[in-house]
Amino acid sequence: MFLSEVCIRRPVTATVMVLFLVIFGLIGMRRLGILLFPDVDFPVISVSTTWLNARPEEIDNNVTDELEDSLGGIEGIKHISSESYQGLSRVMIEFELFKNVDVASEEVRDKVFRVINNLPEDSESPLIEKIDINANPVIWMAFFGQRSIEELTDYADKTVKPLFQKLKGVGDVWIYGQKRKVRIWLNRDRLARYNLGVDEVIRVIKAQHIEVPGGKVESSSKEFLIRTMGEFPTEESFNELIVAYREGNAIRIRDLGYAEAGREDFTSETRYSADKKLVNKAAAIGIAPRSGANEVEMARLVRKEVENIRKILPPGMFLDIASDDTAFIESSIKEVKFQLILGGIAAALVVLLFLQNIRTTIFTSIAIPTSIISTFAAIYAFGFTINNLTMLALVTAVGLVIDDSIIMEENIYRHRFELNKPAMQAALDGSKEIGFAVVASTLTLAGVFLPVAFMGGLIGRFFKEFALTMAFAVGWSMVVALTVEPMLASRFLKPGGEKWLLFRTFDAMMGRLRTFYRQGITWVLDHRYVVNLIIVLALVGGGIFLKFIGKEFVTPEDKSQFLVSIENPLSYSIYKTDGIVSQVEKFIQEMPEVKNYWVISGASGSFVPEASKGLVYVNLVPKNERKKTQLELMAEIRAKIKTIPDTTALVSEMSLVGGGTRGEEIQLVIQGPNLQGLDRYSREVMGRMAKFRGIVDIDRSLELEKPEVRIKINRNKAADLGVEARTIADTVGAFMGGIDVAEFKSGGESYDVRLRLVDKERTLPTDLDQIWLHTQKGEAINLASLVTIETGVGPSVISRLDRQRAVFIFANLEKGKTLGEAKQEINTMMKEVLPEGYTCKYIGRSEAFGETIYYIAFAFVLATLLTYMILSAQFESFVYPLSIMMGLPLSFIGAFGLLFITGNTLNLFSMIGLILLVGLPAKNGILLVDRTNQLRKEGLPLKEAIVEAAGTRLRPILMTAVSTMAGVIPVALGIGIGSESRQPIGVAIAGGVLSSTLLTLVVVPVIYSYLDRFTQISLFSKIKKRMWVQEKERQENSS
């Protein structure tokens, strides 16, 4: 080949070319960020609106519906989902992946601004945020000690947070705790005694607690700003505020109740335990990385800063790192690097075994580091990162990048020592003879990777880096094989010394195998029906294995952490819920595998305050330090919680892939016209799902049993007395829910001043009867005389999906139950349960699983078509590629069979492995067909050419196949942290290469003999033959 000949004659040029690639690869490697998965932008916008104390139905009708109506016309929306809680509306707008998230954010902001005046007057302005799943905290710290929770939260926010914000790579710092507030507690009876209404107290506070600029005073030489300083200096000084006068006596706040330094309303409790014995109330500090940052390096800086902060903390304050996701990232990446080195060594040993020449082995093995290191230059240039998928691509490529060099070195080796040519001539002839096959096989593999890189949807975005990294690696390997390998062989390839006993034994075996193979091919060519039988048996066997293989999205990984979501009856208070959560804590403390845990009582998984719910974040000791797996421990805690009456728990892994509203493996949504129907049918669906084997933790978003008190105003009577409905609502809201009436400044910071009734006067619905308010004439009147008070139940949250009422159903799977099996059972059941007007569809992982099947199938078909087209162009024939591609279906029996034997599933990673198998078997076929065509051009008859080519190419085919399997064996063994998800791709490739190699050696020669007749009658062959005759006649005439 021309390029090889140039490098053989110009060795310095070849050396400089490779050094150039390696140097830039090393530079790129040092500059790359490190993440767990590729940095993918998700165009998702959140609109959150707070309307304190409003019921979910009010939120849904007056806030959520108004916002959704305004947002519907924005281009590129994929889904609009919403949740209306008590006091909070949350609308999530998910755009198609092509939508620029900044443009989407501006369009959402514009639409919201247009309807902001239509929202309730006392609701807060909507908060519009871009949602970045990669910007969630990867490190959580516990800040605890012998201080109040509000002191801890305040110190964390004012002092600790800025220290972390300055670190390189830190994008945001989250603080979760109880904020400091000034609390003014009023006594109902005292207000009545002095004939005062809450509205009057609020008016006086706002009028007396002020700081107002008053202009300025100017002279010829100076200027003075004027400020009226009317704010109270301390929390306790509010007690001296005069509210009114009665009989000449001043009535102060301390006469109506008291003011104190306090915290937010008690809606949740956060605790942390580092040693499972000492449990501390704690504030949580979360460190989120900046987009594209090196998360591992950022974590190192954070850990170092923690040590520095501990030295300056006041006595009685402590800072612990509770969980660090980057530890899993770092361990997983290290494991992949180790597998990369191990695979490279294994592939090199394969070369040594076959060629039995140290120099040849070294020359061939050079392809691994040069190709892999050079690939980092391309990874950096394309803006990728070092992550599990790019590293997995390199591990998978180890056995492939050496293939081209093996083919090149083996052929030069054959010319040098078996055909006894001088080193220079052997390099020239060997590279020229095999160069076409090297290029053809590399382009074929590239044709396989491109469809994976351009798959649609979220899966395509994730695997783009994987596919292009593979393409870069095999591309550089081709360059190395065509340049460096022939150059080194032409100068340094010498015969080895006396062969070791192992090598002599192996040579004898290979000699007998080659003889047996030649005889076998000769026999098979005379009995071609045997091949037909082999093909049928292989296809049937592959289909049988496929039927019994489980199907799922991704294999769960043991990340040494899981989440326990606790749910109690909706009537439970925060205090009762906290008692239940404490029982769960005791169960966790009994587990020796637990490292530490977090507890949040009174909150759901999205940190929305819900008194009847609780969360426990459990961190386990590393995987290699315990005997039980994460799934076994999750099942254990699930069983223990079932012993608590009226309490259910969802025990889920911490989700990293798949999206959806939560992390459960099964997520589906039922949509319909009304809440009552959704309630009825979702209950029936959950009941039937509970009967299916292996489906656990069944839950739904719709809850209609939240106790509520409904105040119905007698409008005629209220009008007669001059009492407005707004006055009634404001009075009840201020007394029972509380209201922020002013801001208090201290130490350069502002804190809310919140007014509310004392706790003991608002514990029962009957306490509403004791509320007094004032008419326009100033007369006191009891609330009970103006309203009718009823108790009932209502929804705790109202969900919508694409503007339609919806209920979300969630469930987890026990070990041994696959997502595909569960979906099949649920689909059959849904057809029996849901009537007309109600629909069901999957979201989250379940939806991603369905999309994966579609996109993988599309990529597989496209890869097959591209491979055929590339081979047709390379061989200038539409017939020969058909014989080469017969290895593709033959690889399935090995892939499916080994997946079944090892207990792996057909999932995202194993299906990517199947796509790669479109190109890998073709490499063997290319070697056979290319050599057969060469021999036929030299004049050999068809049968002799096939037999000779088969015997000649047996060794390189076996070498490339065994080296490819050796490269992926470390992945296929599934050893190490994070190996669970990577193992299926290694198993699929190893099994597919094994079966396709063994069967291709027999099938391709026979199929070639079948199809040869068609090459003689095709239109293109006749044209080429006529052109060849004309050219020959022209040469004869010219001579």
PDB file of C-alpha atoms in Angstrom, residues 781-1025:
ATOM      1  CA  ILE A 781     -67.624  39.150  66.605  1.00  0.00           C
ATOM      2  CA  ASN A 782     -66.973  35.425  66.865  1.00  0.00           C
ATOM      3  CA  LEU A 783     -65.961  33.640  63.666  1.00  0.00           C
ATOM      4  CA  ALA A 784     -68.422  30.815  64.348  1.00  0.00           C
ATOM      5  CA  SER A 785     -71.364  33.229  63.991  1.00  0.00           C
ATOM      6  CA  LEU A 786     -70.366  34.093  60.407  1.00  0.00           C
ATOM      7  CA  VAL A 787     -69.321  30.726  58.995  1.00  0.00           C
ATOM      8  CA  THR A 788     -70.143  27.061  58.921  1.00  0.00           C
ATOM      9  CA  ILE A 789     -67.189  24.829  59.760  1.00  0.00           C
ATOM     10  CA  GLU A 790     -67.068  21.346  58.221  1.00  0.00           C
ATOM     11  CA  THR A 791     -64.429  18.612  58.203  1.00  0.00           C
ATOM     12  CA  GLY A 792     -63.715  16.382  55.247  1.00  0.00           C
ATOM     13  CA  VAL A 793     -60.941  14.976  53.106  1.00  0.00           C
ATOM     14  CA  GLY A 794     -59.245  16.228  49.959  1.00  0.00           C
ATOM     15  CA  PRO A 795     -56.224  15.541  47.766  1.00  0.00           C
ATOM     16  CA  SER A 796     -52.740  16.156  49.136  1.00  0.00           C
ATOM     17  CA  VAL A 797     -51.409  16.631  45.612  1.00  0.00           C
ATOM     18  CA  ILE A 798     -53.044  17.008  42.199  1.00  0.00           C
ATOM     19  CA  SER A 799     -50.990  15.915  39.185  1.00  0.00           C
ATOM     20  CA  ARG A 800     -51.351  16.692  35.508  1.00  0.00           C
ATOM     21  CA  LEU A 801     -49.520  15.496  32.419  1.00  0.00           C
ATOM     22  CA  ASP A 802     -49.918  17.441  29.185  1.00  0.00           C
ATOM     23  CA  ARG A 803     -52.814  19.467  30.662  1.00  0.00           C
ATOM     24  CA  GLN A 804     -54.808  16.359  31.600  1.00  0.00           C
ATOM     25  CA  ARG A 805     -55.465  15.082  35.126  1.00  0.00           C
ATOM     26  CA  ALA A 806     -53.177  12.172  35.885  1.00  0.00           C
ATOM     27  CA  VAL A 807     -52.132   9.712  38.547  1.00  0.00           C
ATOM     28  CA  PHE A 808     -48.599   8.331  38.579  1.00  0.00           C
ATOM     29  CA  ILE A 809     -47.975   4.754  39.710  1.00  0.00           C
ATOM     30  CA  PHE A 810     -44.549   3.612  40.864  1.00  0.00           C
ATOM     31  CA  ALA A 811     -43.060   0.233  41.754  1.00  0.00           C
ATOM     32  CA  ASN A 812     -39.751  -1.529  42.203  1.00  0.00           C
ATOM     33  CA  LEU A 813     -38.632  -4.991  41.124  1.00  0.00           C
ATOM     34  CA  GLU A 814     -37.174  -7.741  43.237  1.00  0.00           C
ATOM     35  CA  LYS A 815     -34.002  -9.528  42.188  1.00  0.00           C
ATOM     36  CA  GLY A 816     -34.761 -11.901  39.336  1.00  0.00           C
ATOM     37  CA  LYS A 817     -37.692  -9.887  37.965  1.00  0.00           C
ATOM     38  CA  THR A 818     -36.884  -7.957  34.786  1.00  0.00           C
ATOM     39  CA  LEU A 819     -38.503  -4.793  33.525  1.00  0.00           C
ATOM     40  CA  GLY A 820     -39.521  -6.390  30.224  1.00  0.00           C
ATOM     41  CA  GLU A 821     -41.360  -9.206  31.995  1.00  0.00           C
ATOM     42  CA  ALA A 822     -43.122  -6.779  34.329  1.00  0.00           C
ATOM     43  CA  LYS A 823     -44.198  -4.485  31.481  1.00  0.00           C
ATOM     44  CA  GLN A 824     -45.668  -7.415  29.572  1.00  0.00           C
ATOM     45  CA  GLU A 825     -47.796  -8.403  32.572  1.00  0.00           C
ATOM     46  CA  ILE A 826     -48.902  -4.817  33.219  1.00  0.00           C
ATOM     47  CA  ASN A 827     -49.825  -4.197  29.576  1.00  0.00           C
ATOM     48  CA  THR A 828     -52.091  -7.241  29.546  1.00  0.00           C
ATOM     49  CA  MET A 829     -53.725  -6.181  32.806  1.00  0.00           C
ATOM     50  CA  MET A 830     -54.293  -2.582  31.690  1.00  0.00           C
ATOM     51  CA  LYS A 831     -56.398  -3.715  28.744  1.00  0.00           C
ATOM     52  CA  GLU A 832     -58.765  -5.397  31.203  1.00  0.00           C
ATOM     53  CA  VAL A 833     -58.986  -2.570  33.755  1.00  0.00           C
ATOM     54  CA  LEU A 834     -59.085   0.786  31.974  1.00  0.00           C
ATOM     55  CA  PRO A 835     -62.369   1.828  30.284  1.00  0.00           C
ATOM     56  CA  GLU A 836     -62.745   4.157  27.316  1.00  0.00           C
ATOM     57  CA  GLY A 837     -61.571   7.681  28.118  1.00  0.00           C
ATOM     58  CA  TYR A 838     -58.689   6.528  30.304  1.00  0.00           C
ATOM     59  CA  THR A 839     -55.194   5.926  28.957  1.00  0.00           C
ATOM     60  CA  CYS A 840     -51.923   4.582  30.320  1.00  0.00           C
ATOM     61  CA  LYS A 841     -48.333   5.165  29.272  1.00  0.00           C
ATOM     62  CA  TYR A 842     -44.883   4.655  30.736  1.00  0.00           C
ATOM     63  CA  ILE A 843     -42.479   7.327  31.925  1.00  0.00           C
ATOM     64  CA  GLY A 844     -38.997   7.332  33.454  1.00  0.00           C
ATOM     65  CA  ARG A 845     -36.995   4.127  33.052  1.00  0.00           C
ATOM     66  CA  SER A 846     -40.007   2.287  31.659  1.00  0.00           C
ATOM     67  CA  GLU A 847     -40.395   4.862  28.884  1.00  0.00           C
ATOM     68  CA  ALA A 848     -36.637   4.907  28.291  1.00  0.00           C
ATOM     69  CA  PHE A 849     -36.699   1.108  27.933  1.00  0.00           C
ATOM     70  CA  GLY A 850     -39.316   1.348  25.174  1.00  0.00           C
ATOM     71  CA  GLU A 851     -37.432   4.124  23.401  1.00  0.00           C
ATOM     72  CA  THR A 852     -34.219   2.129  23.692  1.00  0.00           C
ATOM     73  CA  ILE A 853     -35.721  -0.840  21.847  1.00  0.00           C
ATOM     74  CA  TYR A 854     -36.828   1.440  19.008  1.00  0.00           C
ATOM     75  CA  TYR A 855     -33.577   3.381  18.659  1.00  0.00           C
ATOM     76  CA  ILE A 856     -31.385   0.292  19.023  1.00  0.00           C
ATOM     77  CA  ALA A 857     -33.401  -1.529  16.354  1.00  0.00           C
ATOM     78  CA  PHE A 858     -33.076   1.467  14.052  1.00  0.00           C
ATOM     79  CA  ALA A 859     -29.332   1.708  14.672  1.00  0.00           C
ATOM     80  CA  PHE A 860     -28.935  -2.040  14.116  1.00  0.00           C
ATOM     81  CA  VAL A 861     -30.691  -1.944  10.731  1.00  0.00           C
ATOM     82  CA  LEU A 862     -28.786   1.168   9.681  1.00  0.00           C
ATOM     83  CA  ALA A 863     -25.460  -0.337  10.792  1.00  0.00           C
ATOM     84  CA  THR A 864     -26.173  -3.479   8.806  1.00  0.00           C
ATOM     85  CA  LEU A 865     -27.079  -1.452   5.721  1.00  0.00           C
ATOM     86  CA  LEU A 866     -24.003   0.794   6.016  1.00  0.00           C
ATOM     87  CA  THR A 867     -21.744  -2.212   6.507  1.00  0.00           C
ATOM     88  CA  TYR A 868     -23.126  -3.802   3.348  1.00  0.00           C
ATOM     89  CA  MET A 869     -22.721  -0.559   1.386  1.00  0.00           C
ATOM     90  CA  ILE A 870     -19.132  -0.045   2.592  1.00  0.00           C
ATOM     91  CA  LEU A 871     -18.187  -3.624   1.761  1.00  0.00           C
ATOM     92  CA  SER A 872     -19.830  -3.329  -1.654  1.00  0.00           C
ATOM     93  CA  ALA A 873     -17.807  -0.204  -2.404  1.00  0.00           C
ATOM     94  CA  GLN A 874     -14.584  -1.795  -1.173  1.00  0.00           C
ATOM     95  CA  PHE A 875     -14.997  -5.031  -3.143  1.00  0.00           C
ATOM     96  CA  GLU A 876     -16.697  -3.307  -6.073  1.00  0.00           C
ATOM     97  CA  SER A 877     -19.366  -5.987  -5.838  1.00  0.00           C
ATOM     98  CA  PHE A 878     -22.868  -6.362  -4.452  1.00  0.00           C
ATOM     99  CA  VAL A 879     -22.405 -10.111  -4.134  1.00  0.00           C
ATOM    100  CA  TYR A 880     -19.223 -10.727  -2.149  1.00  0.00           C
ATOM    101  CA  PRO A 881     -20.439  -8.668   0.873  1.00  0.00           C
ATOM    102  CA  LEU A 882     -23.361 -11.077   1.269  1.00  0.00           C
ATOM    103  CA  SER A 883     -20.984 -13.942   1.998  1.00  0.00           C
ATOM    104  CA  ILE A 884     -19.001 -11.784   4.427  1.00  0.00           C
ATOM    105  CA  MET A 885     -22.099 -10.676   6.343  1.00  0.00           C
ATOM    106  CA  MET A 886     -23.292 -14.222   6.934  1.00  0.00           C
ATOM    107  CA  GLY A 887     -21.226 -14.065  10.110  1.00  0.00           C
ATOM    108  CA  LEU A 888     -23.682 -11.557  11.580  1.00  0.00           C
ATOM    109  CA  PRO A 889     -26.609 -13.872  12.367  1.00  0.00           C
ATOM    110  CA  LEU A 890     -24.135 -16.544  13.449  1.00  0.00           C
ATOM    111  CA  SER A 891     -22.884 -14.262  16.215  1.00  0.00           C
ATOM    112  CA  PHE A 892     -26.292 -14.105  17.907  1.00  0.00           C
ATOM    113  CA  ILE A 893     -26.311 -17.670  19.193  1.00  0.00           C
ATOM    114  CA  GLY A 894     -23.052 -17.015  21.032  1.00  0.00           C
ATOM    115  CA  ALA A 895     -24.117 -13.608  22.350  1.00  0.00           C
ATOM    116  CA  PHE A 896     -27.559 -14.725  23.529  1.00  0.00           C
ATOM    117  CA  GLY A 897     -26.225 -18.037  24.784  1.00  0.00           C
ATOM    118  CA  LEU A 898     -23.490 -16.500  26.938  1.00  0.00           C
ATOM    119  CA  LEU A 899     -25.891 -13.825  28.262  1.00  0.00           C
ATOM    120  CA  PHE A 900     -28.250 -16.614  29.308  1.00  0.00           C
ATOM    121  CA  ILE A 901     -25.532 -18.778  30.861  1.00  0.00           C
ATOM    122  CA  THR A 902     -24.045 -15.913  32.880  1.00  0.00           C
ATOM    123  CA  GLY A 903     -27.453 -14.689  34.071  1.00  0.00           C
ATOM    124  CA  ASN A 904     -27.201 -11.334  32.304  1.00  0.00           C
ATOM    125  CA  THR A 905     -30.086  -9.567  30.591  1.00  0.00           C
ATOM    126  CA  LEU A 906     -30.800  -7.991  27.243  1.00  0.00           C
ATOM    127  CA  ASN A 907     -30.441  -4.342  28.201  1.00  0.00           C
ATOM    128  CA  LEU A 908     -29.084  -1.067  26.895  1.00  0.00           C
ATOM    129  CA  PHE A 909     -25.431  -2.107  27.193  1.00  0.00           C
ATOM    130  CA  SER A 910     -25.799  -5.647  25.858  1.00  0.00           C
ATOM    131  CA  MET A 911     -27.815  -4.332  22.889  1.00  0.00           C
ATOM    132  CA  ILE A 912     -25.000  -1.908  22.070  1.00  0.00           C
ATOM    133  CA  GLY A 913     -22.736  -4.952  22.103  1.00  0.00           C
ATOM    134  CA  LEU A 914     -25.036  -6.647  19.581  1.00  0.00           C
ATOM    135  CA  ILE A 915     -24.732  -3.651  17.258  1.00  0.00           C
ATOM    136  CA  LEU A 916     -20.938  -3.885  17.458  1.00  0.00           C
ATOM    137  CA  LEU A 917     -21.256  -7.504  16.405  1.00  0.00           C
ATOM    138  CA  VAL A 918     -22.465  -6.270  13.019  1.00  0.00           C
ATOM    139  CA  GLY A 919     -18.891  -5.222  12.239  1.00  0.00           C
ATOM    140  CA  LEU A 920     -16.741  -7.633  14.228  1.00  0.00           C
ATOM    141  CA  PRO A 921     -17.617 -10.870  12.362  1.00  0.00           C
ATOM    142  CA  ALA A 922     -17.233  -9.013   9.081  1.00  0.00           C
ATOM    143  CA  LYS A 923     -13.504  -8.631   9.768  1.00  0.00           C
ATOM    144  CA  ASN A 924     -13.048 -12.404   9.561  1.00  0.00           C
ATOM    145  CA  GLY A 925     -15.046 -12.590   6.361  1.00  0.00           C
ATOM    146  CA  ILE A 926     -13.037  -9.770   4.802  1.00  0.00           C
ATOM    147  CA  LEU A 927      -9.787 -11.643   5.415  1.00  0.00           C
ATOM    148  CA  LEU A 928     -11.155 -14.805   3.803  1.00  0.00           C
ATOM    149  CA  VAL A 929     -12.850 -13.168   0.805  1.00  0.00           C
ATOM    150  CA  ASP A 930     -10.012 -10.726   0.108  1.00  0.00           C
ATOM    151  CA  ARG A 931      -7.397 -13.518   0.048  1.00  0.00           C
ATOM    152  CA  THR A 932      -9.635 -15.754  -2.053  1.00  0.00           C
ATOM    153  CA  ASN A 933     -10.067 -12.980  -4.616  1.00  0.00           C
ATOM    154  CA  GLN A 934      -6.298 -12.427  -4.737  1.00  0.00           C
ATOM    155  CA  LEU A 935      -5.633 -16.114  -5.358  1.00  0.00           C
ATOM    156  CA  ARG A 936      -8.286 -16.287  -8.054  1.00  0.00           C
ATOM    157  CA  LYS A 937      -6.685 -13.308  -9.820  1.00  0.00           C
ATOM    158  CA  GLU A 938      -3.441 -15.288  -9.716  1.00  0.00           C
ATOM    159  CA  GLY A 939      -5.207 -18.056 -11.646  1.00  0.00           C
ATOM    160  CA  LEU A 940      -6.264 -20.590  -8.996  1.00  0.00           C
ATOM    161  CA  PRO A 941      -9.587 -22.365  -9.542  1.00  0.00           C
ATOM    162  CA  LEU A 942     -12.459 -21.509  -7.216  1.00  0.00           C
ATOM    163  CA  LYS A 943     -12.262 -24.488  -4.872  1.00  0.00           C
ATOM    164  CA  GLU A 944      -8.466 -24.443  -4.558  1.00  0.00           C
ATOM    165  CA  ALA A 945      -8.501 -20.683  -3.962  1.00  0.00           C
ATOM    166  CA  ILE A 946     -11.072 -21.045  -1.174  1.00  0.00           C
ATOM    167  CA  VAL A 947      -9.149 -23.859   0.545  1.00  0.00           C
ATOM    168  CA  GLU A 948      -5.803 -22.076   0.237  1.00  0.00           C
ATOM    169  CA  ALA A 949      -7.232 -18.777   1.502  1.00  0.00           C
ATOM    170  CA  ALA A 950      -8.893 -20.527   4.432  1.00  0.00           C
ATOM    171  CA  GLY A 951      -5.650 -22.216   5.452  1.00  0.00           C
ATOM    172  CA  THR A 952      -3.619 -19.017   5.050  1.00  0.00           C
ATOM    173  CA  ARG A 953      -6.034 -16.794   6.955  1.00  0.00           C
ATOM    174  CA  LEU A 954      -6.799 -19.247   9.796  1.00  0.00           C
ATOM    175  CA  ARG A 955      -4.053 -17.940  12.052  1.00  0.00           C
ATOM    176  CA  PRO A 956      -4.840 -14.168  11.716  1.00  0.00           C
ATOM    177  CA  ILE A 957      -8.564 -14.871  12.104  1.00  0.00           C
ATOM    178  CA  LEU A 958      -7.982 -16.836  15.292  1.00  0.00           C
ATOM    179  CA  MET A 959      -5.515 -14.226  16.542  1.00  0.00           C
ATOM    180  CA  THR A 960      -7.902 -11.295  16.018  1.00  0.00           C
ATOM    181  CA  ALA A 961     -10.840 -13.216  17.479  1.00  0.00           C
ATOM    182  CA  VAL A 962      -8.963 -14.372  20.576  1.00  0.00           C
ATOM    183  CA  SER A 963      -7.392 -10.925  21.110  1.00  0.00           C
ATOM    184  CA  THR A 964     -10.810  -9.264  20.830  1.00  0.00           C
ATOM    185  CA  MET A 965     -12.232 -11.673  23.406  1.00  0.00           C
ATOM    186  CA  ALA A 966      -9.169 -11.249  25.613  1.00  0.00           C
ATOM    187  CA  GLY A 967      -9.657  -7.478  25.521  1.00  0.00           C
ATOM    188  CA  VAL A 968     -13.257  -7.673  26.759  1.00  0.00           C
ATOM    189  CA  ILE A 969     -12.834 -10.564  29.201  1.00  0.00           C
ATOM    190  CA  PRO A 970     -12.029  -8.208  32.136  1.00  0.00           C
ATOM    191  CA  VAL A 971     -15.329  -6.415  31.446  1.00  0.00           C
ATOM    192  CA  ALA A 972     -17.252  -9.646  30.943  1.00  0.00           C
ATOM    193  CA  LEU A 973     -16.090 -11.045  34.297  1.00  0.00           C
ATOM    194  CA  GLY A 974     -18.074  -8.291  36.057  1.00  0.00           C
ATOM    195  CA  ILE A 975     -15.532  -7.750  38.822  1.00  0.00           C
ATOM    196  CA  GLY A 976     -15.147  -4.423  40.594  1.00  0.00           C
ATOM    197  CA  ILE A 977     -17.183  -1.345  41.486  1.00  0.00           C
ATOM    198  CA  GLY A 978     -19.722  -0.325  38.860  1.00  0.00           C
ATOM    199  CA  SER A 979     -19.173  -3.520  36.871  1.00  0.00           C
ATOM    200  CA  GLU A 980     -22.840  -4.573  36.939  1.00  0.00           C
ATOM    201  CA  SER A 981     -23.852  -2.269  34.089  1.00  0.00           C
ATOM    202  CA  ARG A 982     -20.688  -2.841  32.030  1.00  0.00           C
ATOM    203  CA  GLN A 983     -20.645  -6.625  32.207  1.00  0.00           C
ATOM    204  CA  PRO A 984     -23.438  -7.317  29.645  1.00  0.00           C
ATOM    205  CA  ILE A 985     -21.605  -5.573  26.796  1.00  0.00           C
ATOM    206  CA  GLY A 986     -18.472  -7.625  27.470  1.00  0.00           C
ATOM    207  CA  VAL A 987     -20.456 -10.863  27.675  1.00  0.00           C
ATOM    208  CA  ALA A 988     -22.367 -10.124  24.451  1.00  0.00           C
ATOM    209  CA  ILE A 989     -19.204  -9.287  22.499  1.00  0.00           C
ATOM    210  CA  ALA A 990     -17.217 -12.263  23.839  1.00  0.00           C
ATOM    211  CA  GLY A 991     -20.011 -14.739  23.102  1.00  0.00           C
ATOM    212  CA  GLY A 992     -20.782 -13.241  19.703  1.00  0.00           C
ATOM    213  CA  VAL A 993     -17.148 -13.193  18.560  1.00  0.00           C
ATOM    214  CA  LEU A 994     -16.645 -16.791  19.732  1.00  0.00           C
ATOM    215  CA  SER A 995     -19.624 -18.232  17.849  1.00  0.00           C
ATOM    216  CA  SER A 996     -19.200 -16.071  14.745  1.00  0.00           C
ATOM    217  CA  THR A 997     -15.510 -16.976  14.453  1.00  0.00           C
ATOM    218  CA  LEU A 998     -16.071 -20.711  14.742  1.00  0.00           C
ATOM    219  CA  LEU A 999     -19.023 -20.695  12.356  1.00  0.00           C
ATOM    220  CA  THR A1000     -17.668 -18.081   9.929  1.00  0.00           C
ATOM    221  CA  LEU A1001     -14.632 -20.254   9.205  1.00  0.00           C
ATOM    222  CA  VAL A1002     -17.022 -22.807   7.753  1.00  0.00           C
ATOM    223  CA  VAL A1003     -19.991 -20.819   6.529  1.00  0.00           C
ATOM    224  CA  VAL A1004     -18.317 -17.920   4.665  1.00  0.00           C
ATOM    225  CA  PRO A1005     -16.256 -20.117   2.285  1.00  0.00           C
ATOM    226  CA  VAL A1006     -19.343 -22.144   1.376  1.00  0.00           C
ATOM    227  CA  ILE A1007     -21.569 -19.084   0.907  1.00  0.00           C
ATOM    228  CA  TYR A1008     -18.794 -17.568  -1.237  1.00  0.00           C
ATOM    229  CA  SER A1009     -18.884 -20.646  -3.467  1.00  0.00           C
ATOM    230  CA  TYR A1010     -22.679 -20.374  -3.667  1.00  0.00           C
ATOM    231  CA  LEU A1011     -22.618 -16.716  -4.689  1.00  0.00           C
ATOM    232  CA  ASP A1012     -19.652 -16.862  -7.040  1.00  0.00           C
ATOM    233  CA  ARG A1013     -21.860 -17.778  -9.993  1.00  0.00           C
ATOM    234  CA  PHE A1014     -23.814 -14.540  -9.529  1.00  0.00           C
ATOM    235  CA  THR A1015     -20.653 -12.463  -9.815  1.00  0.00           C
ATOM    236  CA  GLN A1016     -20.279 -13.795 -13.344  1.00  0.00           C
ATOM    237  CA  ILE A1017     -23.729 -12.789 -14.536  1.00  0.00           C
ATOM    238  CA  SER A1018     -24.227  -9.438 -12.858  1.00  0.00           C
ATOM    239  CA  LEU A1019     -24.521  -6.335 -15.020  1.00  0.00           C
ATOM    240  CA  PHE A1020     -21.540  -4.701 -13.357  1.00  0.00           C
ATOM    241  CA  SER A1021     -19.348  -7.767 -13.908  1.00  0.00           C
ATOM    242  CA  LYS A1022     -20.143  -7.736 -17.629  1.00  0.00           C
ATOM    243  CA  ILE A1023     -19.303  -4.037 -17.847  1.00  0.00           C
ATOM    244  CA  LYS A1024     -16.035  -4.537 -15.962  1.00  0.00           C
ATOM    245  CA  LYS A1025     -15.159  -7.568 -18.127  1.00  0.00           C
TER     246      LYS A1025
END
